Amino acid sequence: GCCSSPRHSPTVINMPDEEAETPRPQPVHAGALRIVSLLPSITEILCELGLSDQIVGITHECDHPPELISSGRARVVTTSDINPRTMTQAEIHEAVCGSLKNGQSLYGIDKDVLQSVRPDVIFTQSLCDVCAVSYPVVLDTCAKLLGGGPPPSGSATPGSADVNVSGDSCGVLPSNGSVLNPRVISMEPENLDDCLKTFHVAAMALNQPGLMAKAENVTSSIQQGLNSIREAVKGRPRPRVAFIEWHDPIFCGGHWIVDMVDIAGGSYAMPIERGGRSAAMSNEDFTELDPDIILIGPCGFSLDRTVKDTVTTFGTKDWWHSMRAVKEGRVFALDGNSYYARPGPRLLQGTAIMAACMHGKEIADMLPKALVPPSGYCQITEDMYDPDLSMEYVGNILAATPAISACTLRPHPSCCLFVAWNGVIVFVYRGFPPPLALAKQRFDTCMPDLKGENFGSKWPKTTLAAVNDDAADLTLDQLELLRGICGEFSE
């Protein structure tokens, strides 16, 4: 990728106060390794292999699987110089170019945290210095913690000849005085086949009983899913597809993206070969491609941010509105952070989402629902570039592919009946199920000027009764009486 931006500001990284006691390393069961993952995709791969309880360190970008993140077992060991919450894509690109020109890394390692978690193995990458902590920074940090020279290099970790894998060892001196000797393992998959082989490479490097068999089971399951996509689109016309992984400037999707488009039943229209790096492209050159379908999944960004940046960055450009795919509503915003930027297990869902965008609802219905998560993509139609508050615009938002499916609302378990101070009695539900949450998400993204929700709007509800507009306000006694009745029937 060209620009992989962190999802969180560096100021919220979990780092100890200077005067606070250094947290003890998280316990790991006997015989297990203490693993630090310096790339979100590797974190997901390790968890798919059943190793989540051995992960003691992760990056500030790691947000999946949620069970690992919410458990607090793994500490954040990285820092970042850019904040995507406050920076535009153009500003992030400028910062990236500046850091690369000066030979600097956008990301760093918190030495105190890394030392405290006492890793046996550190997984990283050297494919792209924009995506994560650079390989030299990892080795240099370990060397400085040791207090000696640079660690030895060139000791190859066993792995597939088709996947570029390297391993180094370096001593790390933790606060208790014992010397650790973590292996630093770098993996650089370039195409989709390489991405699947990384499961086996990780299993081989860790060399634990049953791990190779687990890797085989996981990759076989992913292959079966990819084959089901191939079969679903077999015999259908293959549209010419463009994949944009950065808006400003435009970058072509590279590496495994080319394979994913092919499996999903498309022909890649951008000038990138299979396994090739992403590359910048002028607006004029992109217009001349005239693709049938445009997929947009910026590296490191969520679906919400993708929709917003597409509307604001491209929406004012005449060249964009002149394109056939834009006029015909065949532009799709994707969750690039979850399904495309990370060479891990969720590339399977990313491929299925591509197939649904290219070939329509029929294909989405043919594939298992888990393969085509509705929250992973959204059709962008011409009217969305003019966000007035008309009912037609609202209806178009809700009708955008993927369709918002039917859902069941269930009563709130403790206060299903509620009376407000203004004399309105409502029936309250326990929360917004995924389809309604998706609708709210679309409103927030496509209509940013809407007034923010009040606290009472955090739950769906139905109005049952209200005091007439011309009636006197309820007295406190009347209000308390109604609340008592609502509380009794809520129970």
Short mmCIF file of C-alpha atoms in Angstrom, two decimals:
data_model
loop_
_atom_site.label_atom_id
_atom_site.label_comp_id
_atom_site.label_asym_id
_atom_site.label_seq_id
_atom_site.Cartn_x
_atom_site.Cartn_y
_atom_site.Cartn_z
CA GLY A 1 0.00 0.00 0.00
CA CYS A 2 1.01 3.61 -0.29
CA CYS A 3 -0.29 5.08 2.90
CA SER A 4 -1.46 3.06 5.87
CA SER A 5 -2.68 5.41 8.55
CA PRO A 6 -3.19 4.50 12.20
CA ARG A 7 -6.72 4.48 13.55
CA HIS A 8 -5.82 6.12 16.83
CA SER A 9 -3.92 9.18 17.92
CA PRO A 10 -0.52 8.44 19.48
CA THR A 11 -1.62 10.30 22.59
CA VAL A 12 -3.96 7.47 23.57
CA ILE A 13 -1.33 4.75 23.42
CA ASN A 14 -1.26 2.64 26.58
CA MET A 15 2.04 3.81 28.07
CA PRO A 16 2.94 3.85 31.79
CA ASP A 17 3.55 7.09 33.66
CA GLU A 18 7.23 7.76 34.28
CA GLU A 19 6.76 7.63 38.04
CA ALA A 20 4.35 4.70 37.99
CA GLU A 21 5.48 1.19 38.68
CA THR A 22 6.30 -0.64 35.45
CA PRO A 23 3.46 -3.09 34.81
CA ARG A 24 4.40 -6.71 35.11
CA PRO A 25 4.30 -8.81 31.95
CA GLN A 26 1.00 -10.52 31.35
CA PRO A 27 1.04 -14.18 32.46
CA VAL A 28 1.43 -16.79 29.74
CA HIS A 29 0.88 -20.48 30.42
CA ALA A 30 3.92 -22.70 30.92
CA GLY A 31 5.68 -23.81 27.75
CA ALA A 32 4.16 -21.03 25.64
CA LEU A 33 6.04 -18.26 23.88
CA ARG A 34 5.65 -14.55 24.56
CA ILE A 35 4.82 -13.00 21.18
CA VAL A 36 4.83 -9.36 20.05
CA SER A 37 3.01 -8.56 16.78
CA LEU A 38 4.00 -5.34 15.04
CA LEU A 39 1.40 -5.60 12.28
CA PRO A 40 -2.42 -5.89 12.57
CA SER A 41 -2.55 -8.62 9.91
CA ILE A 42 -0.06 -10.75 11.83
CA THR A 43 -2.12 -10.27 15.00
CA GLU A 44 -5.18 -11.62 13.15
CA ILE A 45 -3.17 -14.53 11.72
CA LEU A 46 -1.82 -15.53 15.13
CA CYS A 47 -5.32 -15.41 16.63
CA GLU A 48 -6.68 -17.59 13.81
CA LEU A 49 -3.98 -20.09 14.76
CA GLY A 50 -5.27 -20.11 18.33
CA LEU A 51 -2.34 -18.16 19.79
CA SER A 52 -4.16 -15.13 21.21
CA ASP A 53 -3.24 -16.08 24.79
CA GLN A 54 0.48 -15.96 23.84
CA ILE A 55 0.35 -12.43 22.36
CA VAL A 56 1.76 -9.95 24.90
CA GLY A 57 2.36 -6.95 22.61
CA ILE A 58 0.45 -5.36 19.70
CA THR A 59 0.38 -2.12 17.70
CA HIS A 60 -1.78 0.97 18.15
CA GLU A 61 -3.54 -0.06 14.90
CA CYS A 62 -4.56 -3.53 16.08
CA ASP A 63 -8.36 -3.62 16.53
CA HIS A 64 -9.24 -7.21 15.63
CA PRO A 65 -10.25 -9.68 16.89
CA PRO A 66 -12.19 -7.67 19.51
CA GLU A 67 -11.81 -10.42 22.11
CA LEU A 68 -8.03 -9.91 22.20
CA ILE A 69 -8.24 -6.12 22.24
CA SER A 70 -10.85 -5.98 25.02
CA SER A 71 -9.06 -8.58 27.16
CA GLY A 72 -6.18 -6.24 27.95
CA ARG A 73 -3.73 -9.14 27.79
CA ALA A 74 -1.61 -7.51 25.09
CA ARG A 75 -0.01 -4.11 25.58
CA VAL A 76 0.45 -1.50 22.86
CA VAL A 77 4.15 -1.21 22.08
CA THR A 78 4.13 1.24 19.13
CA THR A 79 3.83 4.99 18.66
CA SER A 80 2.84 7.11 15.65
CA ASP A 81 3.68 10.54 14.26
CA ILE A 82 0.42 11.02 12.35
CA ASN A 83 -3.18 11.35 13.48
CA PRO A 84 -5.78 10.47 10.81
CA ARG A 85 -8.60 11.88 12.94
CA THR A 86 -7.32 15.41 12.39
CA MET A 87 -5.44 15.06 9.07
CA THR A 88 -6.68 14.92 5.51
CA GLN A 89 -5.39 12.29 3.08
CA ALA A 90 -3.28 14.94 1.35
CA GLU A 91 -1.71 15.94 4.69
CA ILE A 92 -1.01 12.31 5.57
CA HIS A 93 0.56 11.73 2.14
CA GLU A 94 2.79 14.79 2.60
CA ALA A 95 3.92 13.51 6.02
CA VAL A 96 4.62 10.07 4.54
CA CYS A 97 6.69 11.49 1.69
CA GLY A 98 8.63 13.70 4.09
CA SER A 99 9.49 10.84 6.42
CA LEU A 100 10.59 8.58 3.56
CA LYS A 101 12.68 11.35 2.02
CA ASN A 102 14.45 11.93 5.33
CA GLY A 103 14.95 8.23 5.95
CA GLN A 104 12.72 8.28 9.03
CA SER A 105 9.93 5.99 10.17
CA LEU A 106 6.42 7.23 10.85
CA TYR A 107 6.16 4.75 13.69
CA GLY A 108 8.27 3.99 16.73
CA ILE A 109 8.53 1.46 19.52
CA ASP A 110 8.05 2.28 23.18
CA LYS A 111 11.20 0.70 24.59
CA ASP A 112 9.92 0.56 28.17
CA VAL A 113 6.75 -1.29 27.19
CA LEU A 114 8.63 -3.67 24.88
CA GLN A 115 11.07 -4.39 27.68
CA SER A 116 8.30 -5.00 30.20
CA VAL A 117 6.48 -7.60 28.08
CA ARG A 118 9.72 -9.62 27.60
CA PRO A 119 9.06 -11.09 24.15
CA ASP A 120 10.50 -14.38 22.91
CA VAL A 121 9.39 -13.68 19.33
CA ILE A 122 8.69 -10.42 17.49
CA PHE A 123 6.76 -10.56 14.20
CA THR A 124 7.15 -7.59 11.85
CA GLN A 125 7.41 -6.77 8.13
CA SER A 126 9.69 -4.91 5.74
CA LEU A 127 7.36 -4.82 2.73
CA CYS A 128 6.23 -1.24 3.35
CA ASP A 129 7.70 1.34 5.75
CA VAL A 130 4.42 3.28 5.47
CA CYS A 131 2.32 0.44 6.90
CA ALA A 132 4.08 -0.34 10.17
CA VAL A 133 7.26 0.01 12.18
CA SER A 134 10.16 -0.53 9.77
CA TYR A 135 12.31 -3.63 10.10
CA PRO A 136 15.53 -1.62 10.77
CA VAL A 137 13.78 0.28 13.58
CA VAL A 138 12.81 -3.00 15.23
CA LEU A 139 16.38 -4.33 15.08
CA ASP A 140 17.84 -1.01 16.23
CA THR A 141 15.46 -0.83 19.19
CA CYS A 142 16.42 -4.34 20.31
CA ALA A 143 20.11 -3.48 19.97
CA LYS A 144 19.72 -0.35 22.08
CA LEU A 145 17.88 -2.23 24.78
CA LEU A 146 20.76 -4.68 24.86
CA GLY A 147 23.19 -1.81 25.07
CA GLY A 148 25.52 -3.33 22.47
CA GLY A 149 25.94 -3.32 18.73
CA PRO A 150 23.37 -4.29 16.12
CA PRO A 151 22.01 -7.81 16.24
CA PRO A 152 23.33 -10.42 13.84
CA SER A 153 21.48 -10.67 10.55
CA GLY A 154 20.97 -13.15 7.79
CA SER A 155 19.78 -16.15 9.80
CA ALA A 156 16.91 -17.36 7.68
CA THR A 157 13.75 -18.59 9.33
CA PRO A 158 12.44 -21.79 7.69
CA GLY A 159 9.55 -20.99 5.42
CA SER A 160 8.21 -21.14 1.93
CA ALA A 161 10.67 -20.23 -0.79
CA ASP A 162 7.94 -18.09 -2.34
CA VAL A 163 7.47 -15.89 0.72
CA ASN A 164 10.24 -13.51 1.68
CA VAL A 165 10.92 -14.36 5.32
CA SER A 166 13.89 -13.31 7.39
CA GLY A 167 14.78 -13.76 11.02
CA ASP A 168 17.28 -12.20 13.41
CA SER A 169 18.08 -12.66 17.07
CA CYS A 170 18.98 -9.90 19.50
CA GLY A 171 19.47 -9.84 23.22
CA VAL A 172 17.13 -7.68 25.29
CA LEU A 173 17.92 -6.84 28.89
CA PRO A 174 14.71 -6.53 30.95
CA SER A 175 14.54 -4.80 34.32
CA ASN A 176 15.02 -8.02 36.31
CA GLY A 177 18.49 -8.49 34.83
CA SER A 178 17.86 -11.70 32.88
CA VAL A 179 18.78 -11.66 29.20
CA LEU A 180 16.11 -12.37 26.61
CA ASN A 181 16.92 -13.37 23.06
CA PRO A 182 13.85 -12.63 20.94
CA ARG A 183 13.73 -13.76 17.34
CA VAL A 184 12.67 -10.97 14.99
CA ILE A 185 10.72 -12.51 12.12
CA SER A 186 9.79 -10.41 9.10
CA MET A 187 7.17 -11.56 6.60
CA GLU A 188 6.45 -9.85 3.27
CA PRO A 189 3.63 -11.47 1.28
CA GLU A 190 3.28 -9.93 -2.17
CA ASN A 191 0.26 -11.73 -3.62
CA LEU A 192 -2.74 -13.69 -2.35
CA ASP A 193 -0.93 -17.05 -2.43
CA ASP A 194 1.84 -15.54 -0.30
CA CYS A 195 -0.76 -14.26 2.18
CA LEU A 196 -2.04 -17.80 2.72
CA LYS A 197 1.48 -19.15 3.11
CA THR A 198 2.18 -16.74 5.97
CA PHE A 199 -0.05 -18.89 8.20
CA HIS A 200 2.32 -21.82 7.61
CA VAL A 201 5.40 -19.60 7.98
CA ALA A 202 4.19 -18.37 11.36
CA ALA A 203 3.37 -21.90 12.50
CA MET A 204 6.75 -23.19 11.35
CA ALA A 205 8.63 -20.34 13.03
CA LEU A 206 6.88 -20.90 16.38
CA ASN A 207 7.32 -24.69 16.14
CA GLN A 208 4.58 -25.70 18.59
CA PRO A 209 2.73 -29.05 18.61
CA GLY A 210 -0.28 -29.14 16.31
CA LEU A 211 0.33 -25.65 14.92
CA MET A 212 1.15 -26.75 11.37
CA ALA A 213 -2.06 -28.82 11.26
CA LYS A 214 -4.01 -25.80 12.51
CA ALA A 215 -2.45 -23.62 9.80
CA GLU A 216 -3.45 -26.19 7.18
CA ASN A 217 -7.03 -26.24 8.45
CA VAL A 218 -7.30 -22.44 8.46
CA THR A 219 -5.86 -21.98 4.97
CA SER A 220 -7.95 -24.85 3.58
CA SER A 221 -11.08 -23.14 4.92
CA ILE A 222 -10.06 -19.85 3.30
CA GLN A 223 -9.35 -21.63 0.01
CA GLN A 224 -12.79 -23.24 0.12
CA GLY A 225 -14.34 -19.82 0.60
CA LEU A 226 -12.38 -18.40 -2.35
CA ASN A 227 -13.44 -21.37 -4.49
CA SER A 228 -17.09 -20.74 -3.60
CA ILE A 229 -16.69 -17.18 -4.88
CA ARG A 230 -15.10 -18.44 -8.10
CA GLU A 231 -18.01 -20.80 -8.66
CA ALA A 232 -20.61 -18.12 -7.92
CA VAL A 233 -19.24 -15.74 -10.59
CA LYS A 234 -18.30 -18.43 -13.11
CA GLY A 235 -19.60 -17.69 -16.61
CA ARG A 236 -20.62 -14.10 -15.81
CA PRO A 237 -19.30 -11.10 -17.77
CA ARG A 238 -16.03 -9.79 -16.29
CA PRO A 239 -16.26 -6.00 -15.79
CA ARG A 240 -13.16 -3.82 -15.91
CA VAL A 241 -12.51 -2.81 -12.32
CA ALA A 242 -10.42 -0.04 -10.76
CA PHE A 243 -9.38 -0.20 -7.11
CA ILE A 244 -8.36 3.08 -5.45
CA GLU A 245 -6.43 2.70 -2.20
CA TRP A 246 -5.81 6.42 -1.66
CA HIS A 247 -7.81 9.45 -2.77
CA ASP A 248 -5.34 12.33 -2.69
CA PRO A 249 -3.28 11.59 -4.70
CA ILE A 250 -4.87 8.55 -6.35
CA PHE A 251 -2.99 5.31 -5.71
CA CYS A 252 -3.74 2.04 -7.50
CA GLY A 253 -4.33 -1.00 -5.32
CA GLY A 254 -1.43 -3.42 -5.66
CA HIS A 255 -0.05 -6.72 -4.30
CA TRP A 256 -2.91 -9.14 -3.45
CA ILE A 257 -5.64 -6.77 -4.69
CA VAL A 258 -5.03 -7.92 -8.29
CA ASP A 259 -5.68 -11.57 -7.32
CA MET A 260 -8.79 -10.65 -5.34
CA VAL A 261 -10.33 -8.79 -8.29
CA ASP A 262 -9.65 -11.78 -10.54
CA ILE A 263 -11.26 -14.31 -8.16
CA ALA A 264 -14.26 -11.99 -7.68
CA GLY A 265 -14.95 -12.13 -11.41
CA GLY A 266 -13.40 -8.89 -12.64
CA SER A 267 -10.62 -7.74 -14.94
CA TYR A 268 -8.19 -5.34 -13.26
CA ALA A 269 -8.10 -2.08 -15.21
CA MET A 270 -5.21 -0.43 -13.37
CA PRO A 271 -1.58 -0.65 -14.58
CA ILE A 272 -0.38 -2.98 -11.79
CA GLU A 273 0.84 -6.54 -12.31
CA ARG A 274 0.02 -9.37 -9.90
CA GLY A 275 2.07 -8.87 -6.73
CA GLY A 276 3.25 -5.43 -7.85
CA ARG A 277 3.45 -2.46 -5.52
CA SER A 278 0.75 0.18 -5.55
CA ALA A 279 1.58 3.31 -7.52
CA ALA A 280 0.41 6.89 -7.80
CA MET A 281 -1.68 7.94 -10.79
CA SER A 282 -2.75 11.34 -12.06
CA ASN A 283 -6.43 12.24 -12.19
CA GLU A 284 -6.19 12.51 -15.97
CA ASP A 285 -4.69 9.03 -16.36
CA PHE A 286 -7.32 7.56 -14.07
CA THR A 287 -10.11 9.17 -16.09
CA GLU A 288 -8.73 7.66 -19.28
CA LEU A 289 -9.02 4.14 -17.80
CA ASP A 290 -12.82 4.48 -17.98
CA PRO A 291 -13.47 1.41 -15.75
CA ASP A 292 -16.88 -0.24 -15.55
CA ILE A 293 -16.73 -0.34 -11.74
CA ILE A 294 -14.73 1.73 -9.22
CA LEU A 295 -13.92 0.25 -5.82
CA ILE A 296 -12.47 2.57 -3.18
CA GLY A 297 -10.77 1.15 -0.08
CA PRO A 298 -8.19 3.58 1.33
CA CYS A 299 -5.38 1.93 3.23
CA GLY A 300 -6.10 2.07 6.97
CA PHE A 301 -9.51 3.77 6.74
CA SER A 302 -12.98 2.60 7.78
CA LEU A 303 -16.07 2.56 5.58
CA ASP A 304 -17.36 5.78 7.16
CA ARG A 305 -14.14 7.63 6.38
CA THR A 306 -14.08 6.19 2.85
CA VAL A 307 -17.58 7.48 2.08
CA LYS A 308 -16.83 10.87 3.58
CA ASP A 309 -13.52 11.31 1.73
CA THR A 310 -15.00 10.14 -1.56
CA VAL A 311 -17.83 12.67 -1.33
CA THR A 312 -15.64 15.56 -0.17
CA THR A 313 -12.48 14.87 -2.21
CA PHE A 314 -13.96 13.71 -5.52
CA GLY A 315 -17.43 15.27 -5.25
CA THR A 316 -16.28 18.74 -6.34
CA LYS A 317 -14.22 17.50 -9.32
CA ASP A 318 -15.71 17.74 -12.82
CA TRP A 319 -13.43 14.96 -14.11
CA TRP A 320 -14.89 12.60 -11.50
CA HIS A 321 -18.51 13.29 -12.45
CA SER A 322 -17.63 12.84 -16.13
CA MET A 323 -16.72 9.17 -15.59
CA ARG A 324 -19.16 6.52 -16.78
CA ALA A 325 -19.02 4.44 -13.57
CA VAL A 326 -19.80 7.52 -11.47
CA LYS A 327 -22.75 8.57 -13.64
CA GLU A 328 -24.19 5.05 -13.55
CA GLY A 329 -23.78 4.60 -9.78
CA ARG A 330 -21.20 1.82 -10.03
CA VAL A 331 -18.87 3.27 -7.39
CA PHE A 332 -18.52 1.40 -4.09
CA ALA A 333 -16.88 2.54 -0.87
CA LEU A 334 -15.18 -0.28 1.05
CA ASP A 335 -13.84 -0.84 4.54
CA GLY A 336 -10.21 -0.84 3.42
CA ASN A 337 -8.83 -1.15 6.92
CA SER A 338 -10.62 -4.42 7.68
CA TYR A 339 -10.76 -6.26 4.36
CA TYR A 340 -8.03 -5.03 1.99
CA ALA A 341 -5.03 -3.35 3.63
CA ARG A 342 -4.23 -6.29 5.91
CA PRO A 343 -2.81 -9.47 4.32
CA GLY A 344 -4.65 -11.75 6.73
CA PRO A 345 -7.72 -13.99 7.05
CA ARG A 346 -10.30 -11.30 6.27
CA LEU A 347 -9.10 -10.95 2.66
CA LEU A 348 -11.65 -13.72 2.06
CA GLN A 349 -14.52 -11.43 3.04
CA GLY A 350 -12.92 -8.63 1.03
CA THR A 351 -12.97 -10.80 -2.09
CA ALA A 352 -16.62 -11.72 -1.56
CA ILE A 353 -17.53 -8.04 -1.09
CA MET A 354 -15.81 -7.30 -4.42
CA ALA A 355 -17.91 -9.99 -6.10
CA ALA A 356 -21.11 -8.50 -4.65
CA CYS A 357 -20.14 -5.03 -5.90
CA MET A 358 -19.30 -6.30 -9.39
CA HIS A 359 -22.19 -8.69 -9.93
CA GLY A 360 -24.98 -7.41 -7.69
CA LYS A 361 -27.37 -8.66 -5.04
CA GLU A 362 -27.82 -12.04 -6.72
CA ILE A 363 -24.22 -12.96 -5.97
CA ALA A 364 -24.43 -11.55 -2.45
CA ASP A 365 -27.44 -13.76 -1.81
CA MET A 366 -25.72 -16.86 -3.25
CA LEU A 367 -22.75 -16.57 -0.88
CA PRO A 368 -22.92 -17.24 2.87
CA LYS A 369 -23.90 -14.07 4.73
CA ALA A 370 -20.73 -14.20 6.83
CA LEU A 371 -18.69 -13.82 3.62
CA VAL A 372 -20.43 -10.59 2.57
CA PRO A 373 -20.76 -8.39 5.70
CA PRO A 374 -23.14 -5.49 4.88
CA SER A 375 -21.08 -3.16 7.07
CA GLY A 376 -18.10 -3.66 4.77
CA TYR A 377 -19.29 -1.75 1.70
CA CYS A 378 -21.72 0.89 0.47
CA GLN A 379 -22.78 2.01 -2.98
CA ILE A 380 -22.12 5.70 -3.70
CA THR A 381 -24.70 7.24 -5.99
CA GLU A 382 -24.63 10.64 -7.69
CA ASP A 383 -27.15 12.21 -5.32
CA MET A 384 -24.85 11.60 -2.35
CA TYR A 385 -22.55 14.37 -3.57
CA ASP A 386 -25.32 16.88 -2.89
CA PRO A 387 -26.35 16.18 0.72
CA ASP A 388 -29.48 18.21 1.20
CA LEU A 389 -32.01 16.97 3.72
CA SER A 390 -34.75 16.06 1.26
CA MET A 391 -36.71 12.86 1.84
CA GLU A 392 -35.51 11.67 -1.57
CA TYR A 393 -31.90 11.98 -0.42
CA VAL A 394 -32.65 10.21 2.87
CA GLY A 395 -34.41 7.43 0.99
CA ASN A 396 -31.47 7.01 -1.36
CA ILE A 397 -29.10 6.67 1.58
CA LEU A 398 -31.21 3.92 3.09
CA ALA A 399 -31.67 2.20 -0.26
CA ALA A 400 -27.95 2.15 -1.04
CA THR A 401 -26.48 -1.30 -1.59
CA PRO A 402 -26.17 -3.36 0.53
CA ALA A 403 -29.84 -3.31 1.47
CA ILE A 404 -30.67 -2.83 5.14
CA SER A 405 -32.24 -6.10 6.12
CA ALA A 406 -35.19 -6.71 8.43
CA CYS A 407 -34.38 -7.02 12.12
CA THR A 408 -36.05 -7.80 15.44
CA LEU A 409 -36.34 -5.29 18.27
CA ARG A 410 -36.52 -6.68 21.79
CA PRO A 411 -37.78 -4.89 24.94
CA HIS A 412 -35.22 -3.28 27.19
CA PRO A 413 -34.67 -5.71 30.09
CA SER A 414 -35.01 -3.16 32.91
CA CYS A 415 -36.94 -0.12 31.66
CA CYS A 416 -39.02 -1.01 28.62
CA LEU A 417 -41.69 1.56 29.61
CA PHE A 418 -40.50 5.08 30.28
CA VAL A 419 -42.12 8.48 30.80
CA ALA A 420 -40.22 11.65 29.93
CA TRP A 421 -40.50 14.97 31.77
CA ASN A 422 -42.58 16.42 28.92
CA GLY A 423 -45.30 13.80 29.38
CA VAL A 424 -44.40 11.36 26.59
CA ILE A 425 -44.64 7.65 27.38
CA VAL A 426 -42.38 5.46 25.24
CA PHE A 427 -41.68 1.77 24.81
CA VAL A 428 -37.88 1.28 24.88
CA TYR A 429 -35.91 -1.49 23.16
CA ARG A 430 -32.65 -2.97 24.31
CA GLY A 431 -30.50 -1.47 21.54
CA PHE A 432 -29.94 -0.99 17.82
CA PRO A 433 -29.41 -4.33 16.03
CA PRO A 434 -26.80 -4.34 13.21
CA PRO A 435 -29.16 -3.34 10.35
CA LEU A 436 -30.43 -0.28 12.24
CA ALA A 437 -26.92 0.54 13.42
CA LEU A 438 -25.88 0.49 9.74
CA ALA A 439 -28.68 2.93 8.90
CA LYS A 440 -27.54 5.28 11.69
CA GLN A 441 -23.97 4.95 10.44
CA ARG A 442 -25.00 5.99 6.94
CA PHE A 443 -26.87 9.03 8.23
CA ASP A 444 -23.88 10.13 10.32
CA THR A 445 -21.52 9.69 7.38
CA CYS A 446 -23.62 11.13 4.54
CA MET A 447 -25.34 13.88 6.52
CA PRO A 448 -22.62 15.33 8.79
CA ASP A 449 -24.63 18.48 9.58
CA LEU A 450 -27.36 16.59 11.41
CA LYS A 451 -27.82 17.56 15.03
CA GLY A 452 -26.11 15.16 17.41
CA GLU A 453 -28.13 12.60 19.33
CA ASN A 454 -29.41 13.30 22.83
CA PHE A 455 -28.68 10.69 25.46
CA GLY A 456 -32.24 9.41 25.29
CA SER A 457 -31.82 8.69 21.57
CA LYS A 458 -29.22 6.03 22.15
CA TRP A 459 -31.96 3.39 22.22
CA PRO A 460 -34.75 2.75 19.69
CA LYS A 461 -38.21 3.43 21.07
CA THR A 462 -41.87 3.75 20.16
CA THR A 463 -44.11 6.56 21.42
CA LEU A 464 -47.22 5.13 23.11
CA ALA A 465 -48.92 8.24 24.51
CA ALA A 466 -48.39 11.94 25.03
CA VAL A 467 -50.03 14.88 26.75
CA ASN A 468 -52.04 17.05 24.35
CA ASP A 469 -50.14 20.07 23.09
CA ASP A 470 -52.76 22.46 24.51
CA ALA A 471 -52.94 20.73 27.92
CA ALA A 472 -51.24 21.93 31.07
CA ASP A 473 -47.81 20.53 31.92
CA LEU A 474 -47.70 17.51 34.17
CA THR A 475 -47.26 18.20 37.85
CA LEU A 476 -44.44 16.47 39.71
CA ASP A 477 -46.98 14.25 41.46
CA GLN A 478 -48.52 13.20 38.13
CA LEU A 479 -45.07 12.55 36.67
CA GLU A 480 -44.06 10.38 39.63
CA LEU A 481 -47.36 8.45 39.42
CA LEU A 482 -46.78 7.71 35.74
CA ARG A 483 -43.20 6.69 36.42
CA GLY A 484 -44.40 4.31 39.09
CA ILE A 485 -46.87 2.70 36.70
CA CYS A 486 -44.21 2.40 33.99
CA GLY A 487 -41.78 0.86 36.46
CA GLU A 488 -44.37 -1.67 37.64
CA PHE A 489 -45.19 -2.82 34.12
CA SER A 490 -41.54 -2.82 33.10
CA GLU A 491 -40.90 -5.47 35.72
#
